[in-house]
Coordinates of C-alpha atoms in Angstrom, one line a residue:
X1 CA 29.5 -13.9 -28.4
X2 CA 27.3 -13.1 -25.7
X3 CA 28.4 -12.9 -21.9
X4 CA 27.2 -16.0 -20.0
X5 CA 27.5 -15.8 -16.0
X6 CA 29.5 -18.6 -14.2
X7 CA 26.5 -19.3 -11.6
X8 CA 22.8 -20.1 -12.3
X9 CA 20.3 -18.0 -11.5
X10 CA 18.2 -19.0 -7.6
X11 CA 14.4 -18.0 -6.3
X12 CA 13.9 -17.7 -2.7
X13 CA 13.1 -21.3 -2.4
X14 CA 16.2 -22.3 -3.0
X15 CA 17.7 -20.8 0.2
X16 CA 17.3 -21.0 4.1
X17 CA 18.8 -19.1 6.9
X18 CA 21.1 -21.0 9.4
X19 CA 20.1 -19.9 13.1
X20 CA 21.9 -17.9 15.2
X21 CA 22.9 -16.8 18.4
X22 CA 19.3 -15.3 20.6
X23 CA 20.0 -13.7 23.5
X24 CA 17.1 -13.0 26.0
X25 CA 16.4 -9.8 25.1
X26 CA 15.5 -11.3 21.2
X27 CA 11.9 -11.8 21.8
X28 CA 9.0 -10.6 18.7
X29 CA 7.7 -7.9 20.4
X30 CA 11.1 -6.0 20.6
X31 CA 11.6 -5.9 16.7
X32 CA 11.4 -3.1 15.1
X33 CA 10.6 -3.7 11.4
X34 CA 10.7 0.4 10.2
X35 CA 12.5 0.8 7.6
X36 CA 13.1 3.9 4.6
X37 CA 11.5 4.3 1.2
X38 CA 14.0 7.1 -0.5
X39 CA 17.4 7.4 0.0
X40 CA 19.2 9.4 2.5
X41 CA 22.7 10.9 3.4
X42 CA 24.7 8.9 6.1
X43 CA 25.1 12.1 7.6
X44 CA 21.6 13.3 7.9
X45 CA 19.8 9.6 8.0
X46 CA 16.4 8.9 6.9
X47 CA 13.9 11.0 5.8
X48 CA 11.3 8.6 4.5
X49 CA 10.5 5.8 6.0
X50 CA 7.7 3.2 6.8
X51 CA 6.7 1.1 10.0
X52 CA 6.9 -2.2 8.1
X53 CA 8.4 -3.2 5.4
X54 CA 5.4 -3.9 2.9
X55 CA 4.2 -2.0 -0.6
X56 CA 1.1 -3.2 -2.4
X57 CA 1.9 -3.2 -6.0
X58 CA 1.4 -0.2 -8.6
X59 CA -1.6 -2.7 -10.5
X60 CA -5.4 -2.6 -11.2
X61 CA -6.0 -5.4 -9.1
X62 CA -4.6 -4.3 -6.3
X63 CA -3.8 -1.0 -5.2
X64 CA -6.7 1.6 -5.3
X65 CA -7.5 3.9 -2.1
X66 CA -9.0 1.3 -0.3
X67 CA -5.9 -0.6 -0.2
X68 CA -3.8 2.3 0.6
X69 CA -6.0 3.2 3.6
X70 CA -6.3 -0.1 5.2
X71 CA -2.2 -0.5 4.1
X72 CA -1.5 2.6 5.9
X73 CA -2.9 1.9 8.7
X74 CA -0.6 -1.0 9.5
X75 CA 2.8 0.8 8.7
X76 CA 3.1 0.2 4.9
X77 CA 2.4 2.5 1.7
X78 CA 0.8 1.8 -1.5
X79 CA 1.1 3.2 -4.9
X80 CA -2.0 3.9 -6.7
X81 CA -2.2 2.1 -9.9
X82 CA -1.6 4.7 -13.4
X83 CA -3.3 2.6 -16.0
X84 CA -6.6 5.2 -15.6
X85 CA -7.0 8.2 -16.0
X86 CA -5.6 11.3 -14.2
X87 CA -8.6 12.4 -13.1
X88 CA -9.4 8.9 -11.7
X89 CA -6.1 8.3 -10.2
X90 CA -5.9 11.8 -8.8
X91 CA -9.6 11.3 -7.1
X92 CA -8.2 8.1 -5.0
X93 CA -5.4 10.2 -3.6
X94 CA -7.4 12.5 -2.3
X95 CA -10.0 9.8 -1.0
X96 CA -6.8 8.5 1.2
X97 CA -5.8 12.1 2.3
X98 CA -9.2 12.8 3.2
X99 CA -9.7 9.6 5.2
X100 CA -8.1 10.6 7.8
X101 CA -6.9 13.9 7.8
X102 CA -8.2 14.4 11.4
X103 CA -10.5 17.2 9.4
X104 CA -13.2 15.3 7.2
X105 CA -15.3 16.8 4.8
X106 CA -18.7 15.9 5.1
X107 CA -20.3 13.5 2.7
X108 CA -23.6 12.9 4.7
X109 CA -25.6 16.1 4.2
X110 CA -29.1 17.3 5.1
X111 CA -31.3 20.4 4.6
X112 CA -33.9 21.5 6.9
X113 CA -36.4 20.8 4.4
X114 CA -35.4 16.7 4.2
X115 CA -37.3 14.5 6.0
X116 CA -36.9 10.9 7.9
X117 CA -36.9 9.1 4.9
X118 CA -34.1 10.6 3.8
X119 CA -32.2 10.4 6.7
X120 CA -32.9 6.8 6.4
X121 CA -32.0 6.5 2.9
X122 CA -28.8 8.6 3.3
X123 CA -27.7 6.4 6.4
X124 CA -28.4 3.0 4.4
X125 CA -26.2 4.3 1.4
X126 CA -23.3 6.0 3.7
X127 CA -23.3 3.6 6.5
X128 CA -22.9 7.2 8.5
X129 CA -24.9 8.6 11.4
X130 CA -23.6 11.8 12.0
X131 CA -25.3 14.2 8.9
X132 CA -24.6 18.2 9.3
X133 CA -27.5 20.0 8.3
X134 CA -26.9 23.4 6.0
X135 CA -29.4 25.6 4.6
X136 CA -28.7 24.3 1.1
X137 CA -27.9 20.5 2.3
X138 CA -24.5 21.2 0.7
X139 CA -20.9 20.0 2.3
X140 CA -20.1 23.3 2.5
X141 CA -23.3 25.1 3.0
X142 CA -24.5 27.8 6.5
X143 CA -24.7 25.4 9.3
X144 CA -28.0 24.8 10.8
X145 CA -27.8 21.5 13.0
X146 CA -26.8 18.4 13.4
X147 CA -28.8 15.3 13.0
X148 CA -27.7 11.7 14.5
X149 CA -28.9 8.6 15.9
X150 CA -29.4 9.7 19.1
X151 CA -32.7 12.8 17.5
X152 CA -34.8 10.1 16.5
X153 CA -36.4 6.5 16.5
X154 CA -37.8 5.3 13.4
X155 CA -40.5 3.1 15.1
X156 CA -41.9 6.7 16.7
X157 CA -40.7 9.1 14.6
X158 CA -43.0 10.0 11.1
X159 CA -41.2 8.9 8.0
X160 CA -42.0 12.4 6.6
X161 CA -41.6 14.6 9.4
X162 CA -39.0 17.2 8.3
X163 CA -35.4 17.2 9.3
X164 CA -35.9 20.5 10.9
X165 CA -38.3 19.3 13.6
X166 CA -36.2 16.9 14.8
X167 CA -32.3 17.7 14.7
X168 CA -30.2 19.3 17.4
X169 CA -30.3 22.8 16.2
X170 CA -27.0 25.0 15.6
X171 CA -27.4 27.0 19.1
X172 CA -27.3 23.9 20.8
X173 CA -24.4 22.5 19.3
X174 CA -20.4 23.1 20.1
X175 CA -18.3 24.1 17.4
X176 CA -14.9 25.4 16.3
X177 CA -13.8 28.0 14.1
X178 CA -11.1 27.2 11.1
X179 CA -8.2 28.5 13.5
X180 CA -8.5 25.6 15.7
X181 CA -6.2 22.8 15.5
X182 CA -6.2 18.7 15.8
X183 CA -4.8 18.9 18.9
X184 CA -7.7 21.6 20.2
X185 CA -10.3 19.8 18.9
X186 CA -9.6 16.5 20.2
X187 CA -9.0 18.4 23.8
X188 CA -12.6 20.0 22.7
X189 CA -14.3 16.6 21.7
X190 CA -13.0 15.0 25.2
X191 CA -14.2 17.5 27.9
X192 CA -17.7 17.8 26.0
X193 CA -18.2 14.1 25.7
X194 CA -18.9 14.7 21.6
X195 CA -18.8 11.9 18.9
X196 CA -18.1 14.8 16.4
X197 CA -17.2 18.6 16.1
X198 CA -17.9 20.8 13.0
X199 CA -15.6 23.2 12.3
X200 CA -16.6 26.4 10.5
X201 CA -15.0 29.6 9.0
X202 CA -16.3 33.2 10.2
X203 CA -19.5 32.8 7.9
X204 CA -20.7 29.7 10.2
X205 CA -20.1 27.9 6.8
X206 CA -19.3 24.2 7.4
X207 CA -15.5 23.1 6.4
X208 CA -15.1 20.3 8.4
X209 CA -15.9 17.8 11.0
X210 CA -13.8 15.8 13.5
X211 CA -14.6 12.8 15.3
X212 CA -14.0 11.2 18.7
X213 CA -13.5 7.4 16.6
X214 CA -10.4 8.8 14.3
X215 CA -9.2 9.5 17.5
X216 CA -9.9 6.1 18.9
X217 CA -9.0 4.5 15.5
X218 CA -5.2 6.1 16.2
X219 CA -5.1 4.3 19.3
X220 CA -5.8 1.2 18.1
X221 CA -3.4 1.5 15.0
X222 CA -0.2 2.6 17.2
X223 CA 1.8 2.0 13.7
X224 CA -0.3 4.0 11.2
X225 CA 2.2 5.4 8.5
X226 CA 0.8 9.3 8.6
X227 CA 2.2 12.6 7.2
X228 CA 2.8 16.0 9.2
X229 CA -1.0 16.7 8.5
X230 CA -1.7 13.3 10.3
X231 CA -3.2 12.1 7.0
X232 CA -2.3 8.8 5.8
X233 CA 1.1 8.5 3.7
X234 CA -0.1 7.3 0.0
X235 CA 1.7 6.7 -3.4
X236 CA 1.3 6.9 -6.9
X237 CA 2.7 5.3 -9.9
X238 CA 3.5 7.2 -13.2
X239 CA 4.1 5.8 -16.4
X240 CA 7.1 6.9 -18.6
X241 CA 4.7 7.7 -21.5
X242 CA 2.4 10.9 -19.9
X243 CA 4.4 11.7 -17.0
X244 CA 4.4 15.5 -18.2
X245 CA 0.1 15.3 -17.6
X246 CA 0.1 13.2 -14.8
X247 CA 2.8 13.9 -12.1
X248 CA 2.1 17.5 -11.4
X249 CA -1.9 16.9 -10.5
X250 CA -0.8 13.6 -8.2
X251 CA 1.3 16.0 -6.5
X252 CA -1.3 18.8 -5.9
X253 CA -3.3 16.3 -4.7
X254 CA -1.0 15.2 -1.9
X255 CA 1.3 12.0 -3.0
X256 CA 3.8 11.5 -1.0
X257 CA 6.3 9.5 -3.2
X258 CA 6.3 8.5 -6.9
X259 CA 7.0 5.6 -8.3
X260 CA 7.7 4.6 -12.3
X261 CA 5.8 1.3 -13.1
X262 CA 7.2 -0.3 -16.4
X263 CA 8.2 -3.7 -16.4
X264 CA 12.6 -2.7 -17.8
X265 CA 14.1 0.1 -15.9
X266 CA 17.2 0.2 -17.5
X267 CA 16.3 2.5 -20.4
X268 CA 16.2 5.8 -21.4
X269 CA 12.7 6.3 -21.1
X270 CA 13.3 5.9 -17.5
X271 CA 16.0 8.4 -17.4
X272 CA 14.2 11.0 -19.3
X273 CA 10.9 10.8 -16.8
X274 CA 13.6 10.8 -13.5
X275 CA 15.2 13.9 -15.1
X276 CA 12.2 15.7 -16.1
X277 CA 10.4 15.1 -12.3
X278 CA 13.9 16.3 -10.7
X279 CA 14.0 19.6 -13.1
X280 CA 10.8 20.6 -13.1
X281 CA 9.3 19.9 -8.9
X282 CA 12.6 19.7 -7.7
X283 CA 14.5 16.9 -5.2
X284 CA 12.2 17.1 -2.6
X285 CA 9.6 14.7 -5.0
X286 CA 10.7 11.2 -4.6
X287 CA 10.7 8.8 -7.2
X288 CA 11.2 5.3 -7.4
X289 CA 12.3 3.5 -10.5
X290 CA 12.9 0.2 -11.6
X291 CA 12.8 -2.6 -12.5
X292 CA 16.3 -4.1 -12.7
X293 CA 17.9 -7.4 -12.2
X294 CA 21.7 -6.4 -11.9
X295 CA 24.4 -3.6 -10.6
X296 CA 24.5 -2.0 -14.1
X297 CA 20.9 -1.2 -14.1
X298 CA 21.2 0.1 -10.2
X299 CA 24.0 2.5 -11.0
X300 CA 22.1 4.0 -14.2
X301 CA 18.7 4.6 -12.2
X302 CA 20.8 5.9 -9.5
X303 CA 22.8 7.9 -11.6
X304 CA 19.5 9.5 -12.9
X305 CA 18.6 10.7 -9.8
X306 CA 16.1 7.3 -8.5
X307 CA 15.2 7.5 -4.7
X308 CA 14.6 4.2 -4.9
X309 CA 14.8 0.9 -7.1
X310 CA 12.8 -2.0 -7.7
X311 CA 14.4 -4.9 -8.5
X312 CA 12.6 -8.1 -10.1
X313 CA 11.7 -8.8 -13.7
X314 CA 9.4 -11.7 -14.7
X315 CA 8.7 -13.2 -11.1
X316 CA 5.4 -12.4 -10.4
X317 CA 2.4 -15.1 -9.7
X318 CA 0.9 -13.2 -12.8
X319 CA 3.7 -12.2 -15.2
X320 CA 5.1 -14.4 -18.3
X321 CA 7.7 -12.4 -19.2
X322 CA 10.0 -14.9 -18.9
X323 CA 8.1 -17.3 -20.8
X324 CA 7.1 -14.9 -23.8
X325 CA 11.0 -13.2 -24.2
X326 CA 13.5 -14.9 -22.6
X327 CA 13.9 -12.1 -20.3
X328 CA 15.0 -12.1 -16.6
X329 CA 16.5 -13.7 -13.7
X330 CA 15.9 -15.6 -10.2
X331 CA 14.7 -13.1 -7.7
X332 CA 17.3 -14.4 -5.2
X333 CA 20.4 -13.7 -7.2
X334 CA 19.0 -10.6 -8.4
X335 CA 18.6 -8.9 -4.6
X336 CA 21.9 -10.1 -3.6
X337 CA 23.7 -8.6 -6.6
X338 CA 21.7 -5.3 -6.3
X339 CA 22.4 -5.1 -2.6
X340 CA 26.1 -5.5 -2.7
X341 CA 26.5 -3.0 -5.3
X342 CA 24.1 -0.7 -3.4
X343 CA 26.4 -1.2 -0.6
X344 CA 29.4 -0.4 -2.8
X345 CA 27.5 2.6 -3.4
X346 CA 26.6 3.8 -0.2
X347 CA 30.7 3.2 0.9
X348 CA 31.7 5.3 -2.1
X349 CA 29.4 8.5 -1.3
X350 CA 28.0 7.9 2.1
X351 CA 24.1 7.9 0.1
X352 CA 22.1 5.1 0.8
X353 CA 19.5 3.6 -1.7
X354 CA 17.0 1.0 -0.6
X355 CA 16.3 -1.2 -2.7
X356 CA 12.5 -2.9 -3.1
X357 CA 12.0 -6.6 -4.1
X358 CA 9.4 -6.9 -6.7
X359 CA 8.1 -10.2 -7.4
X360 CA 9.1 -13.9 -6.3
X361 CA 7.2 -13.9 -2.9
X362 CA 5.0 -17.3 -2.7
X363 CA 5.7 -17.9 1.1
X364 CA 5.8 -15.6 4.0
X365 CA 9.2 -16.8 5.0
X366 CA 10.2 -15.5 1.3
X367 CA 9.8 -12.2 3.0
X368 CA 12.2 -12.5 5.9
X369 CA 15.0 -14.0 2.9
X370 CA 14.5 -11.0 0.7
X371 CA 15.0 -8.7 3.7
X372 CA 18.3 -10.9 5.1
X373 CA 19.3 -11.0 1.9
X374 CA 19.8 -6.6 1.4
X375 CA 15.7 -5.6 0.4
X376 CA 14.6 -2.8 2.6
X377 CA 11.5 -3.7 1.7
X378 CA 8.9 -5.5 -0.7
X379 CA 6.5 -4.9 -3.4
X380 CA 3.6 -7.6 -3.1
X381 CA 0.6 -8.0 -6.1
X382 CA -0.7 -11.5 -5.3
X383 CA -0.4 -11.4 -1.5
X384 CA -2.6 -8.1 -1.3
X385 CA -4.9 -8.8 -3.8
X386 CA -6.2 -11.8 -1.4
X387 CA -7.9 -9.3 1.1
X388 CA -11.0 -7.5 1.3
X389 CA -9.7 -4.1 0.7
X390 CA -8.5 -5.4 -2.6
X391 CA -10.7 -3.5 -5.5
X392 CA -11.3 -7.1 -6.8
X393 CA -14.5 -8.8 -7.1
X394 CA -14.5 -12.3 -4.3
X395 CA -16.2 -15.0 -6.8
X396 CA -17.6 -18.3 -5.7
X397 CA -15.3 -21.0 -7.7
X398 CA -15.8 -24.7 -7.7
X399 CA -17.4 -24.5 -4.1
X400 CA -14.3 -21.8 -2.8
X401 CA -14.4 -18.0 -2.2
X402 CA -11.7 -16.5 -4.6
X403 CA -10.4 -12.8 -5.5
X404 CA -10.0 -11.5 -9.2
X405 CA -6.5 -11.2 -10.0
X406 CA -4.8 -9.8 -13.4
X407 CA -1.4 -8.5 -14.2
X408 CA -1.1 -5.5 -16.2
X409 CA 0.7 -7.0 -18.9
X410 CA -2.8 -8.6 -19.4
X411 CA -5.2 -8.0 -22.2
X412 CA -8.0 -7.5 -19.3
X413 CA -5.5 -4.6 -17.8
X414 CA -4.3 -3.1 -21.2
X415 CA -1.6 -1.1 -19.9
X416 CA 0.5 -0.5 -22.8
X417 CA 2.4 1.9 -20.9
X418 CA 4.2 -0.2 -19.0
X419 CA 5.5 -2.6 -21.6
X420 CA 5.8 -0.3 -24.3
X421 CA 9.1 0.9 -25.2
X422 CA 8.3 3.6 -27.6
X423 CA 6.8 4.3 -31.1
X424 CA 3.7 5.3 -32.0
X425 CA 1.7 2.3 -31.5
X426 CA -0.6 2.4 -28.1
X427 CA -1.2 -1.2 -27.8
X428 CA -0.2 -4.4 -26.6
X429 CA 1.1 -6.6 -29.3
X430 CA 1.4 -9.6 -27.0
X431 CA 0.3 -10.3 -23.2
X432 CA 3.0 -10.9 -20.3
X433 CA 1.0 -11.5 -17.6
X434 CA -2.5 -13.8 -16.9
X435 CA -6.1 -12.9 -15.8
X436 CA -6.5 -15.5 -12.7
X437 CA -8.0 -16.1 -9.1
X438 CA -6.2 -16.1 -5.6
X439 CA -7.9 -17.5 -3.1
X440 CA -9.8 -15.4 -0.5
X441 CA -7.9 -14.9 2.5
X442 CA -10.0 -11.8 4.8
X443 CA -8.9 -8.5 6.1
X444 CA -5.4 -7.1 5.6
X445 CA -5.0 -6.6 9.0
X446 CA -5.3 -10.2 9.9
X447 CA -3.1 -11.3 7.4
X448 CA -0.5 -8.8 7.6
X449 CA 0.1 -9.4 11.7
X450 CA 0.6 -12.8 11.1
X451 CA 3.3 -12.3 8.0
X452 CA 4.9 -9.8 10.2
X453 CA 5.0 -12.1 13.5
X454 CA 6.3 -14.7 11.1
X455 CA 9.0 -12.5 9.9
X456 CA 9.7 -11.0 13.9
X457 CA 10.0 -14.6 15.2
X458 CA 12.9 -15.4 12.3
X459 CA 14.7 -12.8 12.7
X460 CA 15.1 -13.7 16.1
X461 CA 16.3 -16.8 15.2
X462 CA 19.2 -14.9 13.4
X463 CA 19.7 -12.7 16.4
X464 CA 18.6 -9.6 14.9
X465 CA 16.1 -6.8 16.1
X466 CA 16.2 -4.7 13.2
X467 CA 16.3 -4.9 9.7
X468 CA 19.8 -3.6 9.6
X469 CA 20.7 -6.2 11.9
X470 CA 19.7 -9.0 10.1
X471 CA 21.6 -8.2 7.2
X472 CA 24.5 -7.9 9.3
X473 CA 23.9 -11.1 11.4
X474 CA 21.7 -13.3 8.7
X475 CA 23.9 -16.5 7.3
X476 CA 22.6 -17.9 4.4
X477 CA 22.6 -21.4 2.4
X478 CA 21.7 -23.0 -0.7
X479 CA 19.9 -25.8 -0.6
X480 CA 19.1 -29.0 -2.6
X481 CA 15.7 -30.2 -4.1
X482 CA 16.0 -33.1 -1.7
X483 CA 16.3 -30.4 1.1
X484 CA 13.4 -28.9 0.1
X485 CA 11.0 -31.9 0.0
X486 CA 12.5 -32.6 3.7
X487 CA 11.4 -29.2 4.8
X488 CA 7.7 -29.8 4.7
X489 CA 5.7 -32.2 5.7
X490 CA 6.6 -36.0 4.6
X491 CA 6.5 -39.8 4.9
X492 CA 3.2 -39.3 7.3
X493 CA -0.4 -39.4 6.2
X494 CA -2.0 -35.7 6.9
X495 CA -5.7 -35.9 9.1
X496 CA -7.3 -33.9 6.4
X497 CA -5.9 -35.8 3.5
X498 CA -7.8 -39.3 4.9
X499 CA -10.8 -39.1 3.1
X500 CA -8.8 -38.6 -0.4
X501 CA -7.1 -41.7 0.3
X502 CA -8.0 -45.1 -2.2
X503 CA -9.6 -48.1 -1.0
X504 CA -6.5 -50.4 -1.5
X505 CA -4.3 -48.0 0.5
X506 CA -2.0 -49.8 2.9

């Protein structure tokens, strides 16, 4: 007979947190909302970790390098999506750890022989004003010049005069030789009042350039999540199908952490691609695993060597898993039973585990529960895929600006790999998750400052500055339906609801 648990199942909804004691110093801007992404040794503490507490899911709709630069820029990480190629995937890592990597190859080239229009052309395409010029018009080629905004004007200037009439030529330019290092070239940029620097090797060949606005760009972004190279942190998901092809080029390329995307971690599969990651790179590569509903399933990822574990099955705004197989359980229940036993865990051998919630986030305060309730941090599809940095298409429906959304057990996604246990067959033999719309909601950056304040302002509520501390401090409750209905809004007539109203309305 099968086992049947003595209490149902709950979703964030079905809980609040019960204020408590605020002292003066409990004010927003004092929380501190870092938290760590792989496990660490009470002893040693963490090694990983991330400014807030936000991941942008390992799916097509969402997490490409655009995503993962404007993520990382606000404290959080993202795992580029694995239903693509290698190739493809491997191209978007490097795209983040070439964003800002303080040293930017150039993309905007010139050769002496190019003229005005091209400029012109080049500028429109690029949206950049700074274009080295090289004797070949190659990234890489013998510096010559430099040509920017400030070496012509279009309404004076002939359309096909030639590049090399009109640039700043190489004598006249500063520059700094391969040895020099961030620090030296932004102490360079300053005291010659330069937008940019090239950066050459003993050949005057052109490796790199530096600008004075990633320098300004850092000020701005006081929480950007970087690496020791100052290049933005970025992840990658694997599959537990070609893992053997795919992790060791997503390394090369520079991921920082790895993370398995299938929709039932509690498999062999799982613990054949931990083991072979472990053997053949070593501990230092961090994987995350996942995704699990229960302490069994957290001891056997941990067990095979996880550095971190999702937990969530069939909650997302996207998946039916739970409506095609029966399979799953209410987000709530499953972080608090995965959080105790990860306590357990970290009592028994003094290694901590975080643990990510994946799925079941529909309001912001959802965030704040899963966090009181043991998540370190989240995993969000629908919420990211809202923005503008989103790889989506924003569509015009019915009147309303809307974002492309699919889950990747859709046939529009056709990632196999993640629901496919094993066999031979490299195909979906039935959808668990919907092609749909989210509204348009603007820049991450917007959004994600007002989650986060949102999040700061509860916790407190609770009394907690940290994210440790809230666990600690946080009391929770069940609620009822009735409770719920008495939460929002009710027995008044909303202004912007007056014109829906009928005729006869009393």
């Amino acid at each position: 007979m099968a086992y049947f648990y003595d209490q149902a199942a709950h979703t964030f909804n079905e809980y609040l947190l019960v204020p408590g004691y605020s002292s003066s110093e409990c004010v927003p801007s004092a929380v501190d909302l870092t938290v760590p992404l792989v496990k660490y040794s009470k002893s040693d503490g963490p090694t990983m970790t991330m400014k807030i507490p936000l991941v942008s899911a390992i799916m097509q709709s969402v997490s490409n390098d655009t995503m993962a630069i404007a993520l990382a820029r606000e404290g959080g990480i993202s795992f580029i999506y694995s239903s693509q190629s290698v190739d493809n995937q491997v191209a978007m890592i490097n795209r983040v750890k070439d964003h800002k990597a303080g040293f930017v190859p150039s993309d905007s080239n010139l050769s002496p022989d190019d003229t005005l229009e091209t400029v012109m052309e080049l500028k429109e395409k690029s949206g950049h004003s700074t274009m080295p010029v090289t004797h070949d018009g190659s990234s890489h080629g013998k510096l010559l010049g430099i040509v920017t905004s400030r070496d012509y004007r279009p309404s004076r200037t002939p359309m096909d005069a030639k590049v090399s009439e009109f640039m700043t030529p190489r004598e006249k330019l500063v520059i700094a030789s391969a040895e020099t290092t961030l620090s030296e070239a932004n102490d360079i940029i300053w005291d010659h009042k330069l937008n940019a620097l090239p950066i050459v090797d003993k050949n005057d060949c052109l490796l790199h350039l530096v600008f004075r606005k990633d320098y300004d760009s850092h000020k701005l972004n006081p929480m950007e999540n970087l690496d020791a190279h100052k290049r933005y942190v970025v992840g990658a998901g694997i599959n537990t199908h070609d893992y053997e092809d795919r992790v060791g080029p997503l390394l090369a390329a520079g991921a920082d952490a790895l993370c398995i995307d299938s929709s039932e971690g509690y498999s062999e599969w799982q613990l054949r691609t931990l083991q072979y990651v472990k053997k053949e790179f070593g501990e230092g590569v961090k994987v995350g695993a996942g995704n699990v509903v229960d302490r069994e399933g957290f001891r056997f990822l941990v067990d095979a060597g996880a550095d971190f574990v999702k937990v969530g099955i069939g909650g997302g705004s996207i998946c039916i898993t739970r409506e095609q197989k029966g399979i799953g359980r209410g987000q709530a229940t499953s972080i608090i039973e995965v959080a105790d036993e990860r306590n357990k865990y970290f009592k028994e051998t003094g290694i901590y585990i975080p643990i990510c919630s994946d799925g079941g986030i529909v309001f912001d305060y959802h965030m704040t529960l899963a966090l009181a309730m043991g998540a370190d941090f989240m995993m969000l599809g629908r919420y990211f895929a809202r923005f503008d940095e989103s790889p989506t298409a924003k569509v015009t429906v019915n009147g309303n600006y809307m974002k492309e959304y699919w889950g990747e057990g859709s046939a529009r996604a056709r990632n196999w790999q993640r629901y496919h246990s094993g066999g031979s067959d490299s195909k979906l033999s039935f959808e668990e998750g919907v092609d749909s719309y989210v509204p348009y909601a603007g820049p991450l950056k917007d959004n994600v400052a007002l989650s986060l304040s949102k999040i700061r302002s509860t916790m407190c509520n609770c009394g907690a500055l940290s994210v440790p501390e809230l666990q600690e401090k946080a009391k929770l409750t069940l609620i009822s339906s009735t409770s719920i209905v008495e939460g929002g809004a009710h027995d008044v007539i909303l202004k912007d609801q007056l014109g829906s109203l009928p005729p006869n309305f009393r």
